[in-house]
XYZ file of N, CA, C and O in Angstrom:
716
model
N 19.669 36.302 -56.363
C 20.675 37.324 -56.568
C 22.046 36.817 -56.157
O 23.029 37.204 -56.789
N 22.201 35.815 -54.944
C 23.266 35.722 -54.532
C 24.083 35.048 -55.341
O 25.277 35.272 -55.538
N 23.221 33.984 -55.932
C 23.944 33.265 -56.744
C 24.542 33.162 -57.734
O 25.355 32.314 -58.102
N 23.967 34.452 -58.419
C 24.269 34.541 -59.813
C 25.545 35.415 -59.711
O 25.528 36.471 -59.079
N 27.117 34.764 -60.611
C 28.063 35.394 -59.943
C 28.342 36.396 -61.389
O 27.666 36.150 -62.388
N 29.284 37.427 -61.417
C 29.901 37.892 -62.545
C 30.147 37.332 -64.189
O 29.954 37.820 -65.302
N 30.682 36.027 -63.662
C 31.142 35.111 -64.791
C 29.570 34.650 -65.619
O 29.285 34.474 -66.804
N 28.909 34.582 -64.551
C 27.528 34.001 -64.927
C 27.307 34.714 -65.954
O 27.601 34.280 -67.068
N 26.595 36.280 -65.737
C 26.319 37.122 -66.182
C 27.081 37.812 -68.033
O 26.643 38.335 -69.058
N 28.305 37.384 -67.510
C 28.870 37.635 -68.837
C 28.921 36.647 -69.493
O 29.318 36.910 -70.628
N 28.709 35.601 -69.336
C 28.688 34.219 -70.328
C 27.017 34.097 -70.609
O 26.838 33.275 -71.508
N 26.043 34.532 -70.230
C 24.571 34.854 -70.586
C 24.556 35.902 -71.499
O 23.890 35.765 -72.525
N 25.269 37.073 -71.268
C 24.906 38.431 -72.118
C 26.399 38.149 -73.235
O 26.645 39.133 -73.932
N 27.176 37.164 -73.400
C 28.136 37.016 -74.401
C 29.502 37.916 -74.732
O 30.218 37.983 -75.731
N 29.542 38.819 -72.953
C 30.096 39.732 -73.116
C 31.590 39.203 -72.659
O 31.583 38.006 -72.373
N 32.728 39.782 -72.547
C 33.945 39.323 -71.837
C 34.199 40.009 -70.380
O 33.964 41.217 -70.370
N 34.565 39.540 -69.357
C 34.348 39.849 -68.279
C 35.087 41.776 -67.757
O 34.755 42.633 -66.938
N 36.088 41.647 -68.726
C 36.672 43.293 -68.863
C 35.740 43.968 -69.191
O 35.630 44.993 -68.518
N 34.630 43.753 -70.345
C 33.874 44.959 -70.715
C 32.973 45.063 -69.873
O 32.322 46.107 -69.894
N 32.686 44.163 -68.998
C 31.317 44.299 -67.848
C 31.752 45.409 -67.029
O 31.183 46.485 -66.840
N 33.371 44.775 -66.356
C 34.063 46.016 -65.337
C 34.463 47.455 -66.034
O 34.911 48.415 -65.407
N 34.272 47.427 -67.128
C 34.389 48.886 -68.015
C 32.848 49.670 -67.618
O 32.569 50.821 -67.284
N 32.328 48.878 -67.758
C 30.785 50.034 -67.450
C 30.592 49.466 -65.618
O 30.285 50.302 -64.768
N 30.728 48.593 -65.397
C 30.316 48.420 -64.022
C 31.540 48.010 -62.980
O 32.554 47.365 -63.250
N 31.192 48.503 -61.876
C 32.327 48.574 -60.843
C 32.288 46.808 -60.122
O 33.170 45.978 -59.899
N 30.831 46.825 -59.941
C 30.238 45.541 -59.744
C 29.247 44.728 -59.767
O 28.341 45.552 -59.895
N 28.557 43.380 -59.730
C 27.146 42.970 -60.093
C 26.195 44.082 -59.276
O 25.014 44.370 -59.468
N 27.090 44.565 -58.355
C 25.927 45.618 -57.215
C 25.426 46.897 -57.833
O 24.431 47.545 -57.510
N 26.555 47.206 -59.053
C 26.338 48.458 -59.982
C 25.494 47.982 -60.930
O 24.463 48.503 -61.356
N 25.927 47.107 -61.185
C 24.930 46.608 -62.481
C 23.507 46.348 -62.295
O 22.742 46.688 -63.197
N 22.906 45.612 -60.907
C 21.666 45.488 -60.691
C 20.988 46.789 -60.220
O 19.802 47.021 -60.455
N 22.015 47.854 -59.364
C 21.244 48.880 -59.554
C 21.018 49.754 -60.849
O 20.329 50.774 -60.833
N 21.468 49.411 -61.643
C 21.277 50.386 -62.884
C 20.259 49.713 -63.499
O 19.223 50.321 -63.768
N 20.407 48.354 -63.811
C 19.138 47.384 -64.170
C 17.741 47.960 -63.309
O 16.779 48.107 -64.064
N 17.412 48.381 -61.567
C 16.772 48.668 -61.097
C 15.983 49.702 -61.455
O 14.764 49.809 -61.587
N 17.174 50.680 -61.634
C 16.463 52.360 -61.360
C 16.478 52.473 -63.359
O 16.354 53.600 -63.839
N 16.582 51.644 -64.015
C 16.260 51.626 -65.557
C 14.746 50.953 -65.826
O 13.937 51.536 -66.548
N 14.434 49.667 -65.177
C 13.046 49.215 -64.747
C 12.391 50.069 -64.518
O 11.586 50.455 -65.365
N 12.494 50.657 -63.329
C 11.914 52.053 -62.714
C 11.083 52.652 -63.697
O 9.919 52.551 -64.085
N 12.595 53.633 -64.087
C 12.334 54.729 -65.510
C 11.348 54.323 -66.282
O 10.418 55.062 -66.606
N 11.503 52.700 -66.765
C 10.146 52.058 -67.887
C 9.073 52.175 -67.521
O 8.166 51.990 -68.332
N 8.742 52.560 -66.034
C 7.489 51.786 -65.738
C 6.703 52.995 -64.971
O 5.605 53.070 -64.421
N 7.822 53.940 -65.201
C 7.693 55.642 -64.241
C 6.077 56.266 -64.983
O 5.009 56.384 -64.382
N 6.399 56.630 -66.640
C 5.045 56.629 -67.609
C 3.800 55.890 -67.059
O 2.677 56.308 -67.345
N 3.941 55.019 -66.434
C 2.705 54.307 -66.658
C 2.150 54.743 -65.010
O 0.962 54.682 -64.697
N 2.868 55.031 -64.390
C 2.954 55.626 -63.085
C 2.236 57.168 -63.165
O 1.438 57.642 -62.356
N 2.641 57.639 -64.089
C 2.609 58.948 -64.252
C 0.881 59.146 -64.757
O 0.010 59.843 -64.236
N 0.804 58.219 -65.996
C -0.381 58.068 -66.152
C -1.624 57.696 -65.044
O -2.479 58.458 -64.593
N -1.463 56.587 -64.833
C -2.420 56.310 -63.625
C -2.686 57.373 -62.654
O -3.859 57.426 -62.284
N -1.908 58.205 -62.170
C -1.823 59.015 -60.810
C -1.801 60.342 -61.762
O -1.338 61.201 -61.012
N -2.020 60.858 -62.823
C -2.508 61.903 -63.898
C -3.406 62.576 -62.564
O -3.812 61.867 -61.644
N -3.628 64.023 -62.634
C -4.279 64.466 -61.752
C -5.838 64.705 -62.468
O -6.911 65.078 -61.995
N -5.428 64.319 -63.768
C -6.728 64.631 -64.350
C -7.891 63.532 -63.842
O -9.036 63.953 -63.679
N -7.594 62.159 -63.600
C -7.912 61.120 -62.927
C -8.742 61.043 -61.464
O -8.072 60.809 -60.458
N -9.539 61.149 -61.396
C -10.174 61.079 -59.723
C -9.319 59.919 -59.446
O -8.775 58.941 -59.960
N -9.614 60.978 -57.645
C -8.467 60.469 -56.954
C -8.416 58.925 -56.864
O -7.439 58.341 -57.333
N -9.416 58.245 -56.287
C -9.687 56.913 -55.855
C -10.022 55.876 -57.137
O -9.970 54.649 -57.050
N -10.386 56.657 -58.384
C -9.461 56.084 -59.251
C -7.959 55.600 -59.718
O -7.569 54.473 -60.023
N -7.196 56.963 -59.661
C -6.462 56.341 -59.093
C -5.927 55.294 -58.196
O -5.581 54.179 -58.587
N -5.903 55.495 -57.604
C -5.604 54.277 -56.647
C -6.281 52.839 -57.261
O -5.753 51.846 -57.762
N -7.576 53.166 -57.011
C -7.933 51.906 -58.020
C -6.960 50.821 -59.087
O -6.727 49.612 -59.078
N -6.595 51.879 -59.898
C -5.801 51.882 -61.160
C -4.109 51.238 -60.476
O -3.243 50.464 -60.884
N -4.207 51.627 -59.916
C -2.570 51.519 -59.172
C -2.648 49.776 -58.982
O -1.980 48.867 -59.476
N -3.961 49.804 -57.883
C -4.175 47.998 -57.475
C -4.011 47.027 -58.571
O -3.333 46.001 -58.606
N -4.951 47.691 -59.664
C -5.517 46.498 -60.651
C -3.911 46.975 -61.598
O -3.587 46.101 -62.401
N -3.345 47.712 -61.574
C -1.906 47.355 -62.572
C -0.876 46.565 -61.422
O 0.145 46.106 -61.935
N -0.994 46.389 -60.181
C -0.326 45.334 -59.519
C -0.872 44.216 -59.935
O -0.156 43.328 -60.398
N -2.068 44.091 -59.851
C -2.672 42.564 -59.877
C -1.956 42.177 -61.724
O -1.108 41.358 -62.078
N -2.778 43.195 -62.531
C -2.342 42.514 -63.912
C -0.721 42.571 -63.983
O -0.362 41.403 -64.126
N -0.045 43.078 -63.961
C 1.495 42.752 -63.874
C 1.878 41.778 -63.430
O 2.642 41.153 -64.166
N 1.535 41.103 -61.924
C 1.611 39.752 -61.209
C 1.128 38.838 -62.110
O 1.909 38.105 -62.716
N -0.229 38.776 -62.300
C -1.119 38.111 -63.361
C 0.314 37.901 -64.897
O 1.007 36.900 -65.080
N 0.325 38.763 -65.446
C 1.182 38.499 -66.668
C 2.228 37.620 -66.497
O 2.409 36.620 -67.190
N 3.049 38.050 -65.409
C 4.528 37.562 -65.049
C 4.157 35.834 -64.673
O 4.846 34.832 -64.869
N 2.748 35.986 -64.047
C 2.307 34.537 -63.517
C 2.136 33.932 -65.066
O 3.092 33.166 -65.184
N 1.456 33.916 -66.169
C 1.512 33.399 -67.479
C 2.461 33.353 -67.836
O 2.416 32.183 -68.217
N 3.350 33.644 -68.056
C 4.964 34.647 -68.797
C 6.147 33.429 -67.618
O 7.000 32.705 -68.132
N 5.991 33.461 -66.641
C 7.222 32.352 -65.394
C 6.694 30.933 -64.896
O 7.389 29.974 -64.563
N 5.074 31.036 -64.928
C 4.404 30.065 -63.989
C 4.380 30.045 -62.516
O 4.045 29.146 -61.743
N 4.938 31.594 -62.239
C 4.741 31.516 -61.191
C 4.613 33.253 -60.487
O 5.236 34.111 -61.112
N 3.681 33.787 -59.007
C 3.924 34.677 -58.780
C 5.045 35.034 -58.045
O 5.484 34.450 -57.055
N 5.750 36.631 -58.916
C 7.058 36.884 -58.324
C 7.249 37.941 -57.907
O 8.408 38.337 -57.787
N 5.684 39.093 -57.392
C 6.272 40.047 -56.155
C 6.529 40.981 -57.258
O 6.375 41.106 -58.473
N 7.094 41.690 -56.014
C 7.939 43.595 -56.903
C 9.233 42.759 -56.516
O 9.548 42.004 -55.597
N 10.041 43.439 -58.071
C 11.421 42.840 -58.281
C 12.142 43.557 -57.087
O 12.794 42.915 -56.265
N 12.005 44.817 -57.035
C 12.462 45.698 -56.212
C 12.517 45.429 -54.716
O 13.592 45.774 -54.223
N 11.647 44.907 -53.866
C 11.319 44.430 -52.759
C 12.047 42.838 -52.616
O 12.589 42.459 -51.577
N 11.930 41.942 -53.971
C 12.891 40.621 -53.948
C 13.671 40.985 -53.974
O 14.167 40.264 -53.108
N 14.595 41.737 -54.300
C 15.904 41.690 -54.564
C 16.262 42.507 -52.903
O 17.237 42.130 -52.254
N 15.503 43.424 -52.478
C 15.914 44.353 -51.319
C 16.141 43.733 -50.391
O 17.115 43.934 -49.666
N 15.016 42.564 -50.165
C 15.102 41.420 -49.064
C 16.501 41.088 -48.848
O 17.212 41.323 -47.871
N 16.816 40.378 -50.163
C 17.583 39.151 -50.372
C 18.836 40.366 -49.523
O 19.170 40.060 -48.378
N 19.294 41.345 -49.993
C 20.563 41.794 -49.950
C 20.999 43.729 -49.234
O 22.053 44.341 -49.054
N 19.771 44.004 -49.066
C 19.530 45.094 -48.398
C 20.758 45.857 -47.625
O 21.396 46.862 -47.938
N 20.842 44.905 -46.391
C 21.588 45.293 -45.513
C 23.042 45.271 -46.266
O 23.757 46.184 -45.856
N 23.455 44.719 -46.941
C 24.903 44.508 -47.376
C 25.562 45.446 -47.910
O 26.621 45.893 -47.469
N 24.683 46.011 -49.422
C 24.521 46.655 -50.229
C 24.052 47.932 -50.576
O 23.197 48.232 -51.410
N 24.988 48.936 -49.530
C 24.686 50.339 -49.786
C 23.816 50.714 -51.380
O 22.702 51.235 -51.328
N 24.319 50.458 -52.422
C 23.907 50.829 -53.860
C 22.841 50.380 -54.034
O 22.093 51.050 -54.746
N 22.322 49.082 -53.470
C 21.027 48.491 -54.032
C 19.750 49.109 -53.284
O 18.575 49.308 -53.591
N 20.789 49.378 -51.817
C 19.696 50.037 -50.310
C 19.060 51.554 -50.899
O 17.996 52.083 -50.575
N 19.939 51.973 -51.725
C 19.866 53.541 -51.882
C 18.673 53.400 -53.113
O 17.448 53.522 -53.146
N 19.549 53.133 -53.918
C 18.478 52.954 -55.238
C 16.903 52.134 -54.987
O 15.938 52.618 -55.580
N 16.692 50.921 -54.119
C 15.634 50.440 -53.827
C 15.089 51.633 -52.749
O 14.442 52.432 -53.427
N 15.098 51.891 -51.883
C 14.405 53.255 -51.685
C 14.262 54.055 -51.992
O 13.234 54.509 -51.489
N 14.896 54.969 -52.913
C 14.440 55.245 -53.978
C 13.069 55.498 -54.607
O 12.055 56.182 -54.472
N 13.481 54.798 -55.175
C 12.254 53.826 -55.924
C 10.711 53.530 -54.996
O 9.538 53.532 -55.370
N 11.395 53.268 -53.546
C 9.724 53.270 -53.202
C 9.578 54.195 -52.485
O 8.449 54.172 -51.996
N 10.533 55.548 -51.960
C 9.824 56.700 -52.289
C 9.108 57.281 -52.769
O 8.333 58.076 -52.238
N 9.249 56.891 -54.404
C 8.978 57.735 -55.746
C 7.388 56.942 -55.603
O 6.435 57.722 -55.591
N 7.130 55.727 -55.517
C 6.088 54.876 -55.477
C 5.058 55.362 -54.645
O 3.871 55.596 -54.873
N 6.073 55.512 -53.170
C 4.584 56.372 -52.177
C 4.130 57.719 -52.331
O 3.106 58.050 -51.734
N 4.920 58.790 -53.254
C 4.740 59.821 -53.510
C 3.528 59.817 -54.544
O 2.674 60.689 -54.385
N 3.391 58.963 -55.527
C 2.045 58.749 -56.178
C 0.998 58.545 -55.406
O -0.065 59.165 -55.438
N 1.388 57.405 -54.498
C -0.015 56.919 -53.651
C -0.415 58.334 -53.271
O -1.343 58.951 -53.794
N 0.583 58.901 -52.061
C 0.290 59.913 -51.764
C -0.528 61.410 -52.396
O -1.475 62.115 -52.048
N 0.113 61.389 -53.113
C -1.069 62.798 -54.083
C -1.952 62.557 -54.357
O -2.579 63.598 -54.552
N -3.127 60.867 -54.719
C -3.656 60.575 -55.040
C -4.692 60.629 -53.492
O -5.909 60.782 -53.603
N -4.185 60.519 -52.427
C -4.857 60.465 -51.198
C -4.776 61.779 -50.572
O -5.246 61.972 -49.451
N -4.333 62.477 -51.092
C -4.055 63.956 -50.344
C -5.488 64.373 -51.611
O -6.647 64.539 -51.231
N -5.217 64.437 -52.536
C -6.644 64.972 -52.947
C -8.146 64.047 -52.837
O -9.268 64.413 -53.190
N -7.756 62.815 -52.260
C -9.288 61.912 -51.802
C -9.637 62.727 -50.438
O -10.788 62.994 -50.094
N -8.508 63.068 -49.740
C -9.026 63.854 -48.215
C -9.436 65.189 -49.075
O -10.646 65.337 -48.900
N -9.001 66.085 -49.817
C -9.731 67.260 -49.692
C -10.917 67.245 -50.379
O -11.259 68.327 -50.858
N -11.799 66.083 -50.594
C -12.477 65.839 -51.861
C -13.488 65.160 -50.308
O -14.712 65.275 -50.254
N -12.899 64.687 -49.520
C -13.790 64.591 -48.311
C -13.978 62.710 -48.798
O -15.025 62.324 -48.278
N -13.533 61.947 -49.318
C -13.108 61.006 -49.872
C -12.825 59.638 -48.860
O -13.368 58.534 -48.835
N -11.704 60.244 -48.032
C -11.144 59.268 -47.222
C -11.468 59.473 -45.542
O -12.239 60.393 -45.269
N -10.865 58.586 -44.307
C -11.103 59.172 -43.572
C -9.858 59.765 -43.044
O -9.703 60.618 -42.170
N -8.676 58.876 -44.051
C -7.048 58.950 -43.340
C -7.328 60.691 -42.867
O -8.057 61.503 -43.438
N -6.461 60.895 -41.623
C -6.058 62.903 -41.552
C -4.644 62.535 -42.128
O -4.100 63.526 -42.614
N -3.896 61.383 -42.209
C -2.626 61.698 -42.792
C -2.162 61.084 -43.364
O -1.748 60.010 -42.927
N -1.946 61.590 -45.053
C -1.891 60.795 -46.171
C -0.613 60.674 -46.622
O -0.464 60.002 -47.643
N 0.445 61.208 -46.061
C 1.600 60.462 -45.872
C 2.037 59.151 -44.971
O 2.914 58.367 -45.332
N 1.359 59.045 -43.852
C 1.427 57.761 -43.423
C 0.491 56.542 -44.263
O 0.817 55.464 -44.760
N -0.576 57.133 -44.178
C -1.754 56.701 -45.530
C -1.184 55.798 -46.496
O -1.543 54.624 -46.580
N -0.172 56.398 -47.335
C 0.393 55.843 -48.253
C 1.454 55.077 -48.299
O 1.738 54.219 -49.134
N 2.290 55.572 -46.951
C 3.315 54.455 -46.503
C 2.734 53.164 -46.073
O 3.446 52.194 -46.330
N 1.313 52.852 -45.323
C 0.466 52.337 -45.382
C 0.200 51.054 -46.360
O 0.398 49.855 -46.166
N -0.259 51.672 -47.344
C -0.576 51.180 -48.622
C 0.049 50.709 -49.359
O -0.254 49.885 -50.223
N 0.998 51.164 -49.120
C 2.454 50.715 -50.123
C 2.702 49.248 -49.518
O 2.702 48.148 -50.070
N 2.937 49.669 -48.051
C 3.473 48.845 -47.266
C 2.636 47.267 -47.685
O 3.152 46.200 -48.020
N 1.078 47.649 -47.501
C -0.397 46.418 -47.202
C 0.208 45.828 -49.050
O 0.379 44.638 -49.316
N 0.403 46.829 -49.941
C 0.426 46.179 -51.449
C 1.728 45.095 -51.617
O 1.687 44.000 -52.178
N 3.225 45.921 -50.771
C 4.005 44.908 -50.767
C 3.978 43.272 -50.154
O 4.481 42.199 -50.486
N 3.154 43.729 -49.152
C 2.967 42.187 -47.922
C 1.988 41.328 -48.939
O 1.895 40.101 -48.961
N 1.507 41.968 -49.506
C -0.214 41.195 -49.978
C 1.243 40.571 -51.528
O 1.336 39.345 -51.584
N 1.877 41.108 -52.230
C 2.664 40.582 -52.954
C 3.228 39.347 -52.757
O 3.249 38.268 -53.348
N 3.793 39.939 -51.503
C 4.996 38.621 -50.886
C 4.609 37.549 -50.432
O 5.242 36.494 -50.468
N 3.136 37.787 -49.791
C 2.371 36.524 -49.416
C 1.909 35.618 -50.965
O 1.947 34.390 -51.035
N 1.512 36.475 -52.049
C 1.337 35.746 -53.455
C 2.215 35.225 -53.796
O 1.955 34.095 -54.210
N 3.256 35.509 -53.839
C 4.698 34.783 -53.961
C 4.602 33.710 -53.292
O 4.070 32.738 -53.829
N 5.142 33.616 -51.827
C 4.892 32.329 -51.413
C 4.047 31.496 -51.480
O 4.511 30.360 -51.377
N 2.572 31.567 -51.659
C 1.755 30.616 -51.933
C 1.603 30.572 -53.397
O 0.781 29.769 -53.838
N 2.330 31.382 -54.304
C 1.910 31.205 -55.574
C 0.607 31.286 -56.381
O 0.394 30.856 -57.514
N -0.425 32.100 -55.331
C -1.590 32.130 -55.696
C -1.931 33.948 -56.462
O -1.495 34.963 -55.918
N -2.586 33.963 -57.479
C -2.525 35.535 -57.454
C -4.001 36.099 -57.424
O -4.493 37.200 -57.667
N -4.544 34.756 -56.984
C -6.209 35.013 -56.477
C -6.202 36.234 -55.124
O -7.125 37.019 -54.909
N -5.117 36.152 -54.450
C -5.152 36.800 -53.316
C -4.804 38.280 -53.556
O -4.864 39.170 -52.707
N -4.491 38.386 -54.635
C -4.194 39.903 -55.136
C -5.564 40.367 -56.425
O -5.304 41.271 -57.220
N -6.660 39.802 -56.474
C -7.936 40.146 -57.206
C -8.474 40.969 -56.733
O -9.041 41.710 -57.535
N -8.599 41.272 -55.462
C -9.593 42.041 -54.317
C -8.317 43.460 -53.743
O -8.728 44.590 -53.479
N -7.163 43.166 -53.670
C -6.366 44.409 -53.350
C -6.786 45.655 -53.423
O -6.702 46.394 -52.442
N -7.220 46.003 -54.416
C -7.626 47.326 -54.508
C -8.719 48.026 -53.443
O -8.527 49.037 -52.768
N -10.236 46.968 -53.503
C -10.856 47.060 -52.553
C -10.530 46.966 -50.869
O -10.847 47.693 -49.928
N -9.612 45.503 -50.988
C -9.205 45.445 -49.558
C -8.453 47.091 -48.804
O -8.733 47.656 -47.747
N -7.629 47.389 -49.692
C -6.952 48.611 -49.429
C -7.349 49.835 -49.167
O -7.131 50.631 -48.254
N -8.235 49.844 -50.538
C -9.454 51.188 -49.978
C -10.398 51.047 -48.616
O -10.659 52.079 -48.000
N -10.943 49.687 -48.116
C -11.660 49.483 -47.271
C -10.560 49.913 -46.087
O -11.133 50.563 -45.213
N -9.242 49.740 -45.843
C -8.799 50.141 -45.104
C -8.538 51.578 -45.009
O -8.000 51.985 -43.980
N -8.801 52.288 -45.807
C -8.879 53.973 -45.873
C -9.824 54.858 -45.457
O -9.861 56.087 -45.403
N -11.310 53.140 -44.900
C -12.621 53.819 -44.936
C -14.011 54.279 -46.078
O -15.172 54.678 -45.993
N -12.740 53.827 -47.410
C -13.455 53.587 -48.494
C -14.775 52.163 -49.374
O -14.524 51.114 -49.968
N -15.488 52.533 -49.194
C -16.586 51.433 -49.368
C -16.366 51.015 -51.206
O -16.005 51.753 -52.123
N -16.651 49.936 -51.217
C -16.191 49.526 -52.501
C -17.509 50.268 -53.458
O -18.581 50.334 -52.856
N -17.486 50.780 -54.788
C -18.220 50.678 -55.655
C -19.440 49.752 -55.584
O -19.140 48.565 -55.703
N -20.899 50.041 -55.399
C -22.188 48.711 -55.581
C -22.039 48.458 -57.068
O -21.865 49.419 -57.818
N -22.091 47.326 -57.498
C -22.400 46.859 -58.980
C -23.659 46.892 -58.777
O -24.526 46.673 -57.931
N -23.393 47.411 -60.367
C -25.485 47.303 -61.230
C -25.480 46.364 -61.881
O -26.495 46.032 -62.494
C-alpha cells in the first residue's frame, strides 16, 4: 500500500491525475471506496451462506470452506497465499488512516455479525457450548484471521483445509464422522 503512490495509480488506470482528485480527496479515499465496494461484492455471498434457512453450523461450515476456496483461488490466480485484503491493508496502515480504520472495521463488524447469528442460533439449538456468542464470534473471526495471516507467511494453504473443523472444535463442536 505504501508504495504505490498517486501518480502510480493514474498511469495504471490511464487516467490524468486531476480526474482522480475530482472523485477522490486521496489514495486513502480511493482504497476505502475500493474496500467497502469489495465488501458490497462479496456481502450476497455472505448473505447466502449465513441464510437463516441454513442450519446453523452449516453455516459456519460454509463460511470456513469459502475462506479456504477464495485463498485456494487467489493461490492459482497470484501463486501465492494473500490473507483478507481487508486485514493486509489494515495492518500495513491502520493507525495512520482514520478512513481506512473506519471503513476496515466496518467491514469486520459486518463479518462478525454473520458469525454471530449463526452461533446464537447453534446455542439455542443446544449446538455449541459458547454462553456467549458475541465473544464466540469475535473469537472466530479473530482464530480465521490469524490462521490467514499465518498462510500468508508460509505460503501454504494446506493450513487453512481443516479451519472449519479446527474452529468448530474450539466451540466444542465435534467434527461430522465420515461414512
Amino acid at each position: 500500500y505504501g508504495a504505490v503512490t498517486v501518480d502510480m495509480i493514474c498511469d495504471a488506470a490511464g487516467v490524468k491525475k486531476g480526474s482522480f482528485y475530482h472523485f477522490f480527496k486521496s489514495k486513502n479515499d480511493l482504497v476505502a471506496a475500493a474496500l467497502e465496494s469489495r465488501w458490497q461484492l462479496t456481502r450476497p455471498e455472505y448473505d447466502r451462506m449465513f441464510s437463516a434457512s441454513v442450519p446453523p453450523l452449516d453455516r459456519l461450515r460454509g463460511f470456513f470452506e469459502f475462506v479456504y476456496r477464495a485463498q485456494k483461488c487467489m493461490l492459482e490466480k497470484c501463486g501465492s497465499v494473500l490473507g483478507c485484503p481487508f486485514t493486509s491493508i489494515g495492518t500495513e496502515v491502520i493507525t495512520q488512516e482514520p478512513i481506512l480504520r473506519d471503513t476496515i472495521l466496518g467491514i469486520q463488524k459486518a463479518k462478525i455479525r454473520y458469525i454471530e447469528s449463526a452461533l446464537r442460533d447453534a446455542q439455542a439449538e443446544g449446538l455449541v457450548r459458547s454462553k456467549d456468542a458475541a465473544a464466540s464470534a469475535r473469537a472466530l473471526y479473530l482464530f480465521t484471521e490469524g490462521a490467514m495471516s499465518q498462510a500468508r507467511i508460509t505460503n501454504d494453504i494446506e493450513m487453512l483445509r481443516t479451519l472449519g473443523d479446527d474452529a468448530l472444535k474450539l466451540m466444542g463442536v465435534e467434527p461430522p464422522v465420515a461414512v
